[in-house]
Amino acid sequence: MAFMRPPCRALIDLGALTRNVGLLRDRTDAEVMAIVKADGYGHGAVRSAAAAVAGGASRLGIAHASEALSLLGELPEVPIFSWIFGAGSDLAPAVDAGIELSAGAPWAVEAIAAGARTAGRTARVHLALDSGMAREGARIEQWDELVAVALAERRIEVVGIWSHLACADEPGSHETVRQTELFIDAVTRAERAGATPEMRHLANSAGTLWHPETHFEVVRPGISLYGLAPDGSNPAEHGLSPVMRLEAELVSVREVPAATPVSYGGTATVGPTRLGTVPLGYADGAPRQASGRGAWVSVEGHRAEVVGRICMDQFVVDLGPESTARAGDTVTVFGAGPGDPGVDDWARAADTVNYTITTSLGPRVPREYV
Ligand SMILES: Cc1ncc(COP(=O)(O)O)c(C=O)c1O
């Protein structure tokens, strides 16, 4: 069957990703564990991982052990850390593949040990402390028990201790200091009990960029690899270069008279003007919540506001009455050039965070690597 080029694409600048890792490395003496979960925040896990390692990352983090396992032969050969698996999982393949796993409760230690026995190997395990997210890991009251259970397990080697920061992107929040102190306390208690972890890790992008006291031996940046700031501020202010550019071609241009209702529900009426149709919708990651909230695109360098509701496959932009745009012209939905809307503009319009914009990019949008 003949190949037909889709009218939209995400251009992924791997050089920018490599540079972003270099910038993070300049901020820390710690090893960089590049977080490439959720298909590399929508950028493609395998290509992102290779670019991150080229920039000096020496470890990879992928949340779901099943995702890590499915990518194994394609990823660069550096240690991989995964922290999510189901209680009934057979972890033998993950242990056998050398994936380092997190345990935040005795049941997880037992599941990993069972996998290790089946695989006939020793599992490298990172013990997880719940220092303030209430999401994963043992609370400090259960910490000593978790450490004791892990140290008693012959098939397990405790190589790491980790936790996750909840508020490191909020300037002036005391929570990061509190979490860091609790983390240090937990490490001390584990060491007193006989653990000899090679690495402690706590810092996400915000910790890596703004809280050097959270770095320890390994940092785990995610969003900043992709050139976006964790607090939604302008990436350039931090020296970061956005990696993804989302483009489409106008698939239709029409002239409309005054008071023309646009899209489902006719929630917006415009005109007289020229309207353009962009072949991207919420199935592709253009957030429907951004409808009528000031989201905009650039059409051949001219700003055009999104009008009416964003549909599943398309949305409409107001090109202006004088526009000379034609079907086939390039629309920049977001990018990093001067005059381009940014991922953060879309995030603000949709009342969400930049993370959700790139990770929501649908499978219909081809990723093209440049
Ligand atoms: C455990 C863990 N570490 C690191 C990260 C990376 O965080 P960020 O993308 O904010 O740098 C995440 C992402 O949510 C995470 O869940």
Short mmCIF file of N, CA, C and O in Angstrom, two decimals, residues 4 26 50 53 55 59 74 79 91 125 135-136 140 142 147-148 178 191-192 210 267 297 301 318 320-321 345 369:
data_model
loop_
_atom_site.label_atom_id
_atom_site.label_comp_id
_atom_site.label_asym_id
_atom_site.label_seq_id
_atom_site.Cartn_x
_atom_site.Cartn_y
_atom_site.Cartn_z
N MET A 4 1.16 7.43 2.69
CA MET A 4 0.63 8.78 2.59
C MET A 4 1.10 9.57 3.81
O MET A 4 0.87 9.15 4.94
N ASP A 26 26.32 20.15 34.15
CA ASP A 26 27.13 21.27 34.64
C ASP A 26 26.65 21.75 36.01
O ASP A 26 27.37 22.45 36.71
N ALA A 50 19.00 7.44 23.95
CA ALA A 50 20.31 7.48 23.27
C ALA A 50 20.88 8.90 23.30
O ALA A 50 22.07 9.10 23.56
N VAL A 53 22.10 9.71 26.84
CA VAL A 53 23.38 9.05 27.16
C VAL A 53 24.52 9.76 26.40
O VAL A 53 25.61 9.97 26.95
N GLY A 55 24.69 12.79 25.90
CA GLY A 55 24.94 14.02 26.66
C GLY A 55 25.57 13.77 28.01
O GLY A 55 25.86 14.72 28.74
N ARG A 59 22.56 6.63 33.50
CA ARG A 59 21.51 5.71 33.93
C ARG A 59 20.21 6.15 33.28
O ARG A 59 20.07 7.31 32.89
N GLU A 74 16.55 -2.27 22.67
CA GLU A 74 16.76 -1.05 21.88
C GLU A 74 17.43 0.07 22.66
O GLU A 74 17.91 1.04 22.08
N PRO A 79 22.59 1.13 33.20
CA PRO A 79 21.63 0.59 34.17
C PRO A 79 20.26 1.29 34.08
O PRO A 79 20.18 2.50 33.87
N LEU A 91 8.46 -11.09 38.30
CA LEU A 91 9.56 -10.15 38.07
C LEU A 91 10.83 -10.83 37.57
O LEU A 91 11.86 -10.17 37.39
N VAL A 125 18.30 -3.75 44.17
CA VAL A 125 17.06 -3.12 44.64
C VAL A 125 17.35 -1.75 45.26
O VAL A 125 18.35 -1.56 45.95
N ARG A 135 2.77 8.50 47.96
CA ARG A 135 2.48 7.85 46.68
C ARG A 135 3.17 6.50 46.59
O ARG A 135 2.60 5.52 46.10
N GLU A 136 4.42 6.44 47.01
CA GLU A 136 5.16 5.18 46.98
C GLU A 136 6.14 5.19 48.13
O GLU A 136 6.46 6.24 48.67
N ILE A 140 8.20 6.64 57.26
CA ILE A 140 9.34 6.52 58.18
C ILE A 140 9.02 5.54 59.32
O ILE A 140 9.90 4.82 59.78
N GLN A 142 7.49 2.79 59.08
CA GLN A 142 7.66 1.41 58.59
C GLN A 142 9.05 1.16 57.98
O GLN A 142 9.34 0.08 57.47
N VAL A 147 13.72 -2.09 55.76
CA VAL A 147 15.17 -2.30 55.64
C VAL A 147 15.53 -3.70 56.15
O VAL A 147 16.28 -4.44 55.48
N ALA A 148 14.96 -4.07 57.29
CA ALA A 148 15.30 -5.38 57.88
C ALA A 148 14.86 -6.51 56.94
O ALA A 148 15.62 -7.47 56.70
N ARG A 178 12.43 19.79 54.45
CA ARG A 178 11.89 18.76 55.36
C ARG A 178 12.07 17.37 54.75
O ARG A 178 12.53 16.44 55.42
N GLU A 191 21.79 2.50 57.07
CA GLU A 191 23.22 2.17 57.17
C GLU A 191 23.55 1.58 58.53
O GLU A 191 24.32 0.63 58.63
N ARG A 192 22.92 2.12 59.57
CA ARG A 192 23.14 1.55 60.92
C ARG A 192 22.68 0.10 60.97
O ARG A 192 23.24 -0.72 61.67
N TRP A 210 17.45 23.52 41.06
CA TRP A 210 17.34 24.57 42.08
C TRP A 210 17.68 24.15 43.50
O TRP A 210 17.70 25.00 44.40
N THR A 267 -19.78 27.73 20.06
CA THR A 267 -19.45 28.51 21.27
C THR A 267 -18.73 29.81 20.93
O THR A 267 -18.67 30.71 21.76
N VAL A 297 -1.63 29.53 17.55
CA VAL A 297 -0.61 28.86 16.73
C VAL A 297 0.05 29.93 15.88
O VAL A 297 -0.39 31.08 15.85
N GLY A 301 4.51 32.27 10.42
CA GLY A 301 5.00 33.44 11.16
C GLY A 301 3.92 34.37 11.68
O GLY A 301 4.23 35.34 12.38
N ASP A 318 -8.36 31.44 13.69
CA ASP A 318 -8.74 32.68 13.01
C ASP A 318 -7.49 33.28 12.39
O ASP A 318 -6.61 33.78 13.10
N GLY A 320 -7.42 35.83 10.38
CA GLY A 320 -7.56 37.28 10.17
C GLY A 320 -8.03 37.57 8.75
O GLY A 320 -7.73 36.82 7.82
N PRO A 321 -8.77 38.69 8.58
CA PRO A 321 -9.39 38.98 7.29
C PRO A 321 -8.38 39.22 6.17
O PRO A 321 -8.67 39.00 5.00
N ASP A 345 2.49 27.75 26.68
CA ASP A 345 1.30 28.54 26.32
C ASP A 345 0.07 27.63 26.25
O ASP A 345 -1.01 27.98 26.72
N TYR A 369 12.78 12.66 13.71
CA TYR A 369 13.97 13.03 14.50
C TYR A 369 14.92 13.86 13.66
O TYR A 369 15.22 13.50 12.53
#
